[in-house]
Tab-separated table of C-alpha atoms in Angstrom:
chain	number	residue	atom	x	y	z
A	1431	UNK	CA	91.908	122.296	65.798
A	1432	UNK	CA	92.058	126.243	67.293
A	1433	UNK	CA	94.166	128.707	66.048
A	1434	UNK	CA	95.172	131.697	68.687
A	1435	UNK	CA	93.327	134.564	67.476
A	1436	UNK	CA	92.764	138.109	69.681
A	1437	UNK	CA	95.038	136.594	72.322
A	1438	UNK	CA	97.950	133.632	72.039
A	1439	UNK	CA	96.624	130.240	73.189
A	1440	UNK	CA	98.439	128.469	75.558
A	1441	UNK	CA	99.035	124.136	75.993
A	1442	UNK	CA	101.314	121.641	76.364
A	1443	UNK	CA	103.259	118.100	75.409
A	1444	UNK	CA	100.890	116.232	77.988
A	1445	UNK	CA	102.075	114.360	80.756
A	1446	UNK	CA	101.872	115.541	84.297
A	1447	UNK	CA	102.800	114.326	87.544
A	1448	UNK	CA	100.678	111.832	89.385
A	1449	UNK	CA	99.095	111.670	92.389
A	1450	UNK	CA	101.320	109.593	94.766
A	1451	UNK	CA	98.917	106.913	95.692
A	1452	UNK	CA	97.545	106.593	92.092
A	1453	UNK	CA	101.475	106.070	91.123
A	1454	UNK	CA	101.343	103.615	93.889
A	1455	UNK	CA	98.069	101.607	92.601
A	1456	UNK	CA	99.736	101.716	88.631
A	1457	UNK	CA	103.179	100.564	90.170
A	1458	UNK	CA	101.337	97.412	91.827
A	1459	UNK	CA	99.161	96.845	88.387
A	1460	UNK	CA	102.334	96.586	86.629
A	1461	UNK	CA	104.110	94.113	88.943
A	1462	UNK	CA	100.881	91.815	88.859
A	1463	UNK	CA	100.011	92.942	92.039
A	1464	UNK	CA	96.203	92.397	92.716
A	1465	UNK	CA	94.359	95.955	93.188
A	1466	UNK	CA	90.602	96.621	93.297
A	1467	UNK	CA	90.211	97.597	89.490
A	1468	UNK	CA	87.010	99.535	90.380
A	1469	UNK	CA	89.279	101.433	93.156
A	1470	UNK	CA	91.410	101.913	90.422
A	1471	UNK	CA	89.669	103.928	87.798
A	1472	UNK	CA	87.484	105.405	90.010
A	1473	UNK	CA	91.061	107.100	91.395
A	1474	UNK	CA	92.370	107.881	88.086
A	1475	UNK	CA	88.581	109.185	87.240
A	1476	UNK	CA	88.872	111.786	90.197
A	1477	UNK	CA	93.012	112.634	89.221
A	1478	UNK	CA	91.743	113.356	85.640
A	1479	UNK	CA	88.679	115.255	86.677
A	1480	UNK	CA	91.478	117.024	89.262
A	1481	UNK	CA	93.902	117.849	86.655
A	1482	UNK	CA	91.917	119.304	84.057
A	1483	UNK	CA	91.092	121.646	86.715
A	1484	UNK	CA	93.927	122.360	87.256
A	1485	UNK	CA	95.187	123.084	83.988
A	1486	UNK	CA	91.838	125.524	83.283
A	1487	UNK	CA	92.954	127.409	86.963
A	1488	UNK	CA	96.335	128.182	85.549
A	1489	UNK	CA	94.944	129.888	82.539
A	1490	UNK	CA	95.513	126.504	80.142
A	1491	UNK	CA	93.317	126.890	76.806
A	1492	UNK	CA	94.195	123.290	75.353
A	1493	UNK	CA	94.324	120.603	78.335
A	1494	UNK	CA	94.302	116.725	78.445
A	1495	UNK	CA	93.953	114.492	81.153
A	1496	UNK	CA	97.583	114.485	82.425
A	1497	UNK	CA	97.861	110.824	80.574
A	1498	UNK	CA	96.921	109.658	84.701
A	1499	UNK	CA	96.050	106.436	83.779
A	1500	UNK	CA	99.286	105.882	81.579
A	1501	UNK	CA	102.732	104.027	83.321
A	1502	UNK	CA	104.075	105.886	80.516
A	1503	UNK	CA	103.364	107.910	77.423
A	1504	UNK	CA	104.691	104.328	75.480
A	1505	UNK	CA	104.742	101.307	77.431
A	1506	UNK	CA	100.757	101.962	78.272
A	1507	UNK	CA	100.129	100.560	74.117
A	1508	UNK	CA	101.666	97.230	75.497
A	1509	UNK	CA	98.120	96.603	76.714
A	1510	UNK	CA	96.594	97.613	73.706
A	1511	UNK	CA	98.294	95.167	70.902
A	1512	UNK	CA	98.025	91.606	70.959
A	1513	UNK	CA	100.975	90.190	68.901
A	1514	UNK	CA	103.276	90.190	71.473
A	1515	UNK	CA	104.860	88.833	74.388
A	1516	UNK	CA	107.359	89.488	77.107
A	1517	UNK	CA	110.744	90.064	75.883
A	1518	UNK	CA	112.982	87.530	78.025
A	1519	UNK	CA	116.534	88.298	76.049
A	1520	UNK	CA	116.064	91.568	76.557
A	1521	UNK	CA	118.949	93.509	78.068
A	1522	UNK	CA	117.931	95.190	81.397
A	1523	UNK	CA	120.020	98.773	80.515
A	1524	UNK	CA	119.398	102.138	79.432
A	1525	UNK	CA	118.741	103.090	76.166
A	1526	UNK	CA	121.549	105.220	75.811
A	1527	UNK	CA	124.130	103.269	76.915
A	1528	UNK	CA	126.614	103.375	74.101
A	1529	UNK	CA	125.222	106.496	72.571
A	1530	UNK	CA	126.998	109.257	71.572
A	1531	UNK	CA	126.258	111.542	74.433
A	1532	UNK	CA	127.388	108.404	76.899
A	1533	UNK	CA	130.598	107.930	74.839
A	1534	UNK	CA	132.014	111.994	75.312
A	1535	UNK	CA	130.325	112.221	78.955
A	1536	UNK	CA	130.963	108.891	80.433
A	1537	UNK	CA	131.560	110.031	83.881
A	1538	UNK	CA	128.606	112.194	83.751
A	1539	UNK	CA	126.295	110.200	82.569
A	1540	UNK	CA	127.172	106.913	84.577
A	1541	UNK	CA	124.547	107.365	87.560
A	1542	UNK	CA	122.066	108.398	84.769
A	1543	UNK	CA	122.024	104.679	82.932
A	1544	UNK	CA	119.724	102.735	85.735
A	1545	UNK	CA	117.056	105.092	85.171
A	1546	UNK	CA	113.507	103.887	84.987
A	1547	UNK	CA	113.097	102.955	81.731
A	1548	UNK	CA	114.664	99.684	82.930
A	1549	UNK	CA	111.567	99.097	85.445
A	1550	UNK	CA	109.292	98.263	82.600
A	1551	UNK	CA	108.944	95.684	80.193
A	1552	UNK	CA	110.261	95.474	77.089
A	1553	UNK	CA	107.808	93.520	74.422
A	1554	UNK	CA	109.004	90.660	71.731
A	1555	UNK	CA	106.765	90.385	68.433
A	1556	UNK	CA	105.671	87.079	67.938
A	1557	UNK	CA	102.406	87.225	65.954
A	1558	UNK	CA	100.494	89.853	63.238
A	1559	UNK	CA	100.119	92.870	65.368
A	1560	UNK	CA	96.822	93.682	66.457
A	1561	UNK	CA	94.847	96.827	68.157
A	1562	UNK	CA	92.893	95.628	71.258
A	1563	UNK	CA	92.621	98.629	73.121
A	1564	UNK	CA	89.442	99.814	72.634
A	1565	UNK	CA	88.150	99.532	75.982
A	1566	UNK	CA	91.376	100.938	77.941
A	1567	UNK	CA	90.599	104.045	75.536
A	1568	UNK	CA	87.203	104.605	75.585
A	1569	UNK	CA	87.828	105.005	79.480
A	1570	UNK	CA	90.072	107.489	78.871
A	1571	UNK	CA	88.620	109.667	76.418
A	1572	UNK	CA	85.235	108.782	78.821
A	1573	UNK	CA	87.168	110.217	81.602
A	1574	UNK	CA	88.081	113.816	79.710
A	1575	UNK	CA	85.033	114.389	78.717
A	1576	UNK	CA	83.654	113.701	82.256
A	1577	UNK	CA	86.014	116.007	83.507
A	1578	UNK	CA	85.558	118.534	81.034
A	1579	UNK	CA	81.871	119.307	81.608
A	1580	UNK	CA	80.573	122.279	82.416
A	1581	UNK	CA	84.338	123.504	82.074
A	1582	UNK	CA	85.795	126.641	79.368
A	1583	UNK	CA	88.816	125.327	77.170
A	1584	UNK	CA	89.865	126.369	73.635
A	1585	UNK	CA	89.599	122.508	72.485
A	1586	UNK	CA	91.357	119.742	74.705
A	1587	UNK	CA	93.740	116.968	72.919
A	1588	UNK	CA	94.947	113.285	73.545
A	1589	UNK	CA	98.436	112.366	73.427
A	1590	UNK	CA	99.406	108.795	71.458
A	1591	UNK	CA	102.140	107.024	71.265
A	1592	UNK	CA	103.932	106.649	67.688
A	1593	UNK	CA	105.140	103.607	65.385
A	1594	UNK	CA	108.518	104.083	66.026
A	1595	UNK	CA	108.239	104.692	69.610
A	1596	UNK	CA	106.617	101.421	69.558
A	1597	UNK	CA	109.170	99.817	67.012
A	1598	UNK	CA	111.828	100.676	68.750
A	1599	UNK	CA	110.777	99.518	72.474
A	1600	UNK	CA	109.316	96.141	71.053
A	1601	UNK	CA	111.532	93.661	68.954
A	1602	UNK	CA	109.985	92.171	65.915
A	1603	UNK	CA	110.065	88.372	65.862
A	1604	UNK	CA	107.688	88.119	63.247
A	1605	UNK	CA	107.825	90.194	60.490
A	1606	UNK	CA	110.099	89.315	57.456
A	1607	UNK	CA	111.542	92.703	57.334
A	1608	UNK	CA	111.722	95.794	59.299
A	1609	UNK	CA	109.524	97.511	57.142
A	1610	UNK	CA	106.721	95.281	57.279
A	1611	UNK	CA	106.782	95.664	60.940
A	1612	UNK	CA	106.549	99.226	60.663
A	1613	UNK	CA	103.730	99.448	58.608
A	1614	UNK	CA	101.994	96.781	60.818
A	1615	UNK	CA	102.141	98.475	63.689
A	1616	UNK	CA	101.169	101.378	61.642
A	1617	UNK	CA	98.048	99.783	60.513
A	1618	UNK	CA	97.213	98.831	64.984
A	1619	UNK	CA	98.092	102.371	66.293
A	1620	UNK	CA	95.867	103.931	63.681
A	1621	UNK	CA	92.566	102.766	65.163
A	1622	UNK	CA	93.705	104.665	68.555
A	1623	UNK	CA	94.297	107.364	65.826
A	1624	UNK	CA	91.196	107.396	64.534
A	1625	UNK	CA	89.153	106.494	67.793
A	1626	UNK	CA	90.504	109.609	69.643
A	1627	UNK	CA	89.247	112.447	66.629
A	1628	UNK	CA	86.268	110.416	66.237
A	1629	UNK	CA	85.580	111.161	69.793
A	1630	UNK	CA	85.835	115.073	69.296
A	1631	UNK	CA	89.419	115.434	70.115
A	1632	UNK	CA	92.568	116.824	68.813
A	1633	UNK	CA	95.103	113.565	68.151
A	1634	UNK	CA	98.669	114.357	69.654
A	1635	UNK	CA	101.480	111.742	67.892
A	1636	UNK	CA	104.030	111.669	70.569
A	1637	UNK	CA	107.314	110.442	68.921
A	1638	UNK	CA	110.508	111.313	70.424
A	1639	UNK	CA	112.149	108.184	68.821
A	1640	UNK	CA	112.472	109.893	65.875
A	1641	UNK	CA	114.601	112.674	66.045
A	1642	UNK	CA	116.575	110.676	68.886
A	1643	UNK	CA	117.930	108.166	66.612
A	1644	UNK	CA	120.820	109.902	65.521
A	1645	UNK	CA	121.822	110.122	69.153
A	1646	UNK	CA	121.719	106.374	70.313
A	1647	UNK	CA	123.089	105.540	67.301
A	1648	UNK	CA	126.905	106.730	66.691
A	1649	UNK	CA	127.383	104.400	64.191
A	1650	UNK	CA	124.479	106.036	62.203
A	1651	UNK	CA	125.536	108.477	59.530
A	1652	UNK	CA	123.828	111.655	58.827
A	1653	UNK	CA	122.390	110.382	55.454
A	1654	UNK	CA	121.161	107.117	56.727
A	1655	UNK	CA	119.429	109.295	59.551
A	1656	UNK	CA	117.587	110.739	57.393
A	1657	UNK	CA	116.549	107.757	55.311
A	1658	UNK	CA	115.885	106.038	58.470
A	1659	UNK	CA	113.348	109.306	59.558
A	1660	UNK	CA	111.960	109.026	56.178
A	1661	UNK	CA	110.821	105.784	56.203
A	1662	UNK	CA	109.084	106.651	60.146
A	1663	UNK	CA	107.376	109.684	58.396
A	1664	UNK	CA	105.762	107.346	55.742
A	1665	UNK	CA	104.707	104.834	58.520
A	1666	UNK	CA	102.954	107.824	60.368
A	1667	UNK	CA	101.334	109.210	57.789
A	1668	UNK	CA	100.037	105.157	56.909
A	1669	UNK	CA	98.543	105.285	60.062
A	1670	UNK	CA	96.920	108.906	59.650
A	1671	UNK	CA	95.181	108.215	56.504
A	1672	UNK	CA	91.528	109.113	56.681
A	1673	UNK	CA	92.457	111.756	59.137
A	1674	UNK	CA	92.073	115.748	58.814
A	1675	UNK	CA	95.545	116.933	59.061
A	1676	UNK	CA	94.115	119.828	60.993
A	1677	UNK	CA	92.818	117.102	63.598
A	1678	UNK	CA	96.421	116.053	64.588
A	1679	UNK	CA	99.205	117.956	65.666
A	1680	UNK	CA	103.117	115.736	65.861
A	1681	UNK	CA	105.324	115.912	69.184
A	1682	UNK	CA	108.789	115.380	69.098
A	1683	UNK	CA	111.795	115.747	71.137
A	1684	UNK	CA	115.047	114.386	72.578
A	1685	UNK	CA	114.494	112.215	75.599
A	1686	UNK	CA	117.235	113.573	77.717
A	1687	UNK	CA	115.912	115.900	79.946
A	1688	UNK	CA	119.557	116.869	82.396
A	1689	UNK	CA	122.402	116.232	80.017
A	1690	UNK	CA	124.510	118.449	77.990
A	1691	UNK	CA	123.018	116.738	74.564
A	1692	UNK	CA	125.614	118.753	72.568
A	1693	UNK	CA	124.570	115.466	70.225
A	1694	UNK	CA	120.967	116.262	69.792
A	1695	UNK	CA	120.727	116.128	66.073
A	1696	UNK	CA	119.595	119.924	65.075
A	1697	UNK	CA	116.159	120.755	63.462
A	1698	UNK	CA	118.020	121.861	59.985
A	1699	UNK	CA	119.293	118.815	59.111
A	1700	UNK	CA	115.521	116.958	59.373
A	1701	UNK	CA	112.894	119.796	58.933
A	1702	UNK	CA	112.607	119.148	55.416
A	1703	UNK	CA	111.371	115.306	55.922
A	1704	UNK	CA	109.203	116.737	59.168
A	1705	UNK	CA	107.186	118.647	57.166
A	1706	UNK	CA	106.355	115.421	54.766
A	1707	UNK	CA	104.371	114.609	57.968
A	1708	UNK	CA	100.372	115.029	57.087
A	1709	UNK	CA	99.670	116.859	60.518
A	1710	UNK	CA	98.321	120.357	61.101
A	1711	UNK	CA	100.933	121.480	63.768
A	1712	UNK	CA	104.307	120.729	65.371
A	1713	UNK	CA	105.341	120.598	69.058
A	1714	UNK	CA	108.875	120.462	69.934
A	1715	UNK	CA	111.094	122.175	71.615
A	1716	UNK	CA	112.472	125.424	71.570
A	1717	UNK	CA	112.791	126.614	75.227
A	1718	UNK	CA	116.429	124.986	76.252
A	1719	UNK	CA	119.802	126.370	75.185
A	1720	UNK	CA	120.140	123.747	72.988
A	1721	UNK	CA	117.571	124.318	70.633
A	1722	UNK	CA	116.321	127.868	71.097
A	1723	UNK	CA	117.996	128.897	68.041
A	1724	UNK	CA	116.257	127.207	65.963
A	1725	UNK	CA	113.494	128.907	65.811
A	1726	UNK	CA	115.534	130.295	62.648
A	1727	UNK	CA	115.564	126.676	60.714
A	1728	UNK	CA	111.635	126.426	61.149
A	1729	UNK	CA	111.230	129.611	59.727
A	1730	UNK	CA	113.150	129.251	56.903
A	1731	UNK	CA	111.954	125.781	56.013
A	1732	UNK	CA	109.495	125.274	53.444
A	1733	UNK	CA	106.661	123.845	55.753
A	1734	UNK	CA	103.118	124.452	54.558
A	1735	UNK	CA	101.419	127.897	54.739
A	1736	UNK	CA	98.665	126.227	56.939
A	1737	UNK	CA	100.664	125.032	59.293
A	1738	UNK	CA	100.873	125.926	63.530
A	1739	UNK	CA	103.903	126.354	65.571
A	1740	UNK	CA	103.939	124.790	69.015
A	1741	UNK	CA	107.728	125.761	70.492
A	1742	UNK	CA	108.047	124.802	73.770
A	1743	UNK	CA	108.319	128.087	75.836
A	1744	UNK	CA	108.884	126.475	79.404
A	1745	UNK	CA	111.269	122.941	79.390
A	1746	UNK	CA	111.790	119.997	81.762
A	1747	UNK	CA	115.343	120.336	81.114
A	1748	UNK	CA	115.874	122.492	84.310
A	1749	UNK	CA	114.215	123.585	87.182
A	1750	UNK	CA	114.727	127.318	86.961
A	1751	UNK	CA	111.240	128.903	86.696
A	1752	UNK	CA	111.381	130.881	83.272
A	1753	UNK	CA	110.739	134.781	83.967
A	1754	UNK	CA	107.498	135.587	82.116
A	1755	UNK	CA	109.233	138.325	80.477
A	1756	UNK	CA	111.414	136.334	78.742
A	1757	UNK	CA	108.576	133.915	77.663
A	1758	UNK	CA	107.369	136.650	75.909
A	1759	UNK	CA	110.325	137.402	74.567
A	1760	UNK	CA	111.067	133.777	73.003
A	1761	UNK	CA	107.442	133.625	71.780
A	1762	UNK	CA	107.709	136.627	69.950
A	1763	UNK	CA	109.975	136.130	67.792
A	1764	UNK	CA	107.813	133.248	66.509
A	1765	UNK	CA	105.010	135.546	66.178
A	1766	UNK	CA	107.077	137.418	63.889
A	1767	UNK	CA	107.889	134.644	61.799
A	1768	UNK	CA	104.649	132.919	61.792
A	1769	UNK	CA	101.938	135.501	62.779
A	1770	UNK	CA	99.839	135.421	65.679
A	1771	UNK	CA	97.061	133.142	64.252
A	1772	UNK	CA	99.439	130.326	63.622
A	1773	UNK	CA	101.447	130.163	66.890
A	1774	UNK	CA	100.861	128.472	70.716
A	1775	UNK	CA	102.463	128.330	73.288
A	1776	UNK	CA	103.522	125.012	74.404
A	1777	UNK	CA	106.448	123.474	76.285
A	1778	UNK	CA	109.231	121.896	75.227
A	1779	UNK	CA	107.785	118.155	76.772
A	1780	UNK	CA	106.089	116.398	79.422
A	1781	UNK	CA	106.842	116.554	83.066
A	1782	UNK	CA	106.441	113.191	83.918
A	1783	UNK	CA	106.642	110.902	80.641
A	1784	UNK	CA	107.485	107.874	82.687
A	1785	UNK	CA	105.223	108.064	85.833
A	1786	UNK	CA	107.247	108.371	88.862
A	1787	UNK	CA	109.945	109.892	87.077
A	1788	UNK	CA	109.277	113.310	88.189
A	1789	UNK	CA	112.779	115.130	87.510
A	1790	UNK	CA	111.012	118.404	88.390
A	1791	UNK	CA	109.019	118.474	91.499
A	1792	UNK	CA	105.524	118.935	90.782
A	1793	UNK	CA	105.205	122.104	92.537
A	1794	UNK	CA	107.968	123.735	89.761
A	1795	UNK	CA	105.993	122.159	87.233
A	1796	UNK	CA	102.571	124.356	88.201
A	1797	UNK	CA	104.599	127.450	88.975
A	1798	UNK	CA	106.534	126.856	85.029
A	1799	UNK	CA	102.685	126.456	83.708
A	1800	UNK	CA	101.690	129.995	85.766
A	1801	UNK	CA	105.229	131.360	83.766
A	1802	UNK	CA	103.835	130.216	80.841
A	1803	UNK	CA	100.657	131.932	80.851
A	1804	UNK	CA	102.157	135.053	82.001
A	1805	UNK	CA	104.732	135.442	79.678
A	1806	UNK	CA	102.114	134.427	76.589
A	1807	UNK	CA	99.709	137.431	78.262
A	1808	UNK	CA	102.347	139.533	78.243
A	1809	UNK	CA	102.983	138.549	74.440
A	1810	UNK	CA	99.791	138.707	73.172
A	1811	UNK	CA	99.442	142.583	74.507
A	1812	UNK	CA	102.346	142.827	72.515
A	1813	UNK	CA	101.234	141.654	69.420
A	1814	UNK	CA	98.338	142.881	69.511
A	1815	UNK	CA	98.955	146.108	67.662
A	1816	UNK	CA	101.018	144.601	65.199
A	1817	UNK	CA	98.251	142.244	63.932
A	1818	UNK	CA	95.479	145.758	64.124
A	1819	UNK	CA	98.001	147.145	61.730
A	1820	UNK	CA	98.414	143.906	59.196
A	1821	UNK	CA	94.464	143.753	59.041
A	1822	UNK	CA	94.267	147.343	58.266
A	1823	UNK	CA	96.636	147.068	55.329
């Protein structure tokens, strides 16, 4: 995994807006309509090439494929795992129904409860979980390799979903215990993790469910939540076994984009558990008003000295385009706390985690990315004298 050096590197979380025609084809496939597979594959390949070029043109250093082939950061995995069947008993409602947030702000959240999540099929585990997504993954990796040919980037990453996200989305009706199910998932998704790294890419484990459990389960105490998270961290490490931690970055976020979000679990309550993850970098929310202050919690945590921090410098939680000077000031705090080499400027979350759920228009997404790059350039210039002084010392 590349470190920042003479300048601070930029990256993002993964999902980016899909072209309208590709999204329409993806929806048709999910609905079981017959489409031309060759045409779909060709459109995905072109979209990956275009979005990689867009990132590079904007000045993003560490890029990905925008998850162009995926219906979402999580539901894509249902096509890559055996041992599941559609869950006909699943209640077609928002996963946020009954959450701490909805209980406190029912009038605000009422229109959002019928959100994009309800349009995707949930599954039931009815047999041993096995990974069968080798060809689909290979296609994704080949598309990204082709898009990167003759393009100069610092690095490239590939997002992959987490065991806790799969567990949350798909119920267990086969394994004797939740723990057995969790580690069965870890065995399977570990194959995808290793294939990504073996292909030469940085793996990003996407795990918003790790920190949204608290808000979604109002009857759970903080200590119970910590125990729940600790077991999932253990399972993630099981899935990552054998993979060098400097080839893995871990992303977590809070699920809700537009909302009061007063019940997001604070990092200070769980950062010690997150520190047990066998990863080389953390990507997390740090740009929005609910979490910008938490740089002190990360600073004061007893994390390994070689951990890279990828704090969000722009957010998907509002449509305002951040001022580059604000990005630079925000980033400066992290540089002072961790040093230039251990900081990469990122984003709070993806901008189209579920394809078609574009709460922020594509034009604003790219304007935010431009602000991220400009702000990082300002912060790099400001940090350079400090870095030279440190080297002389």
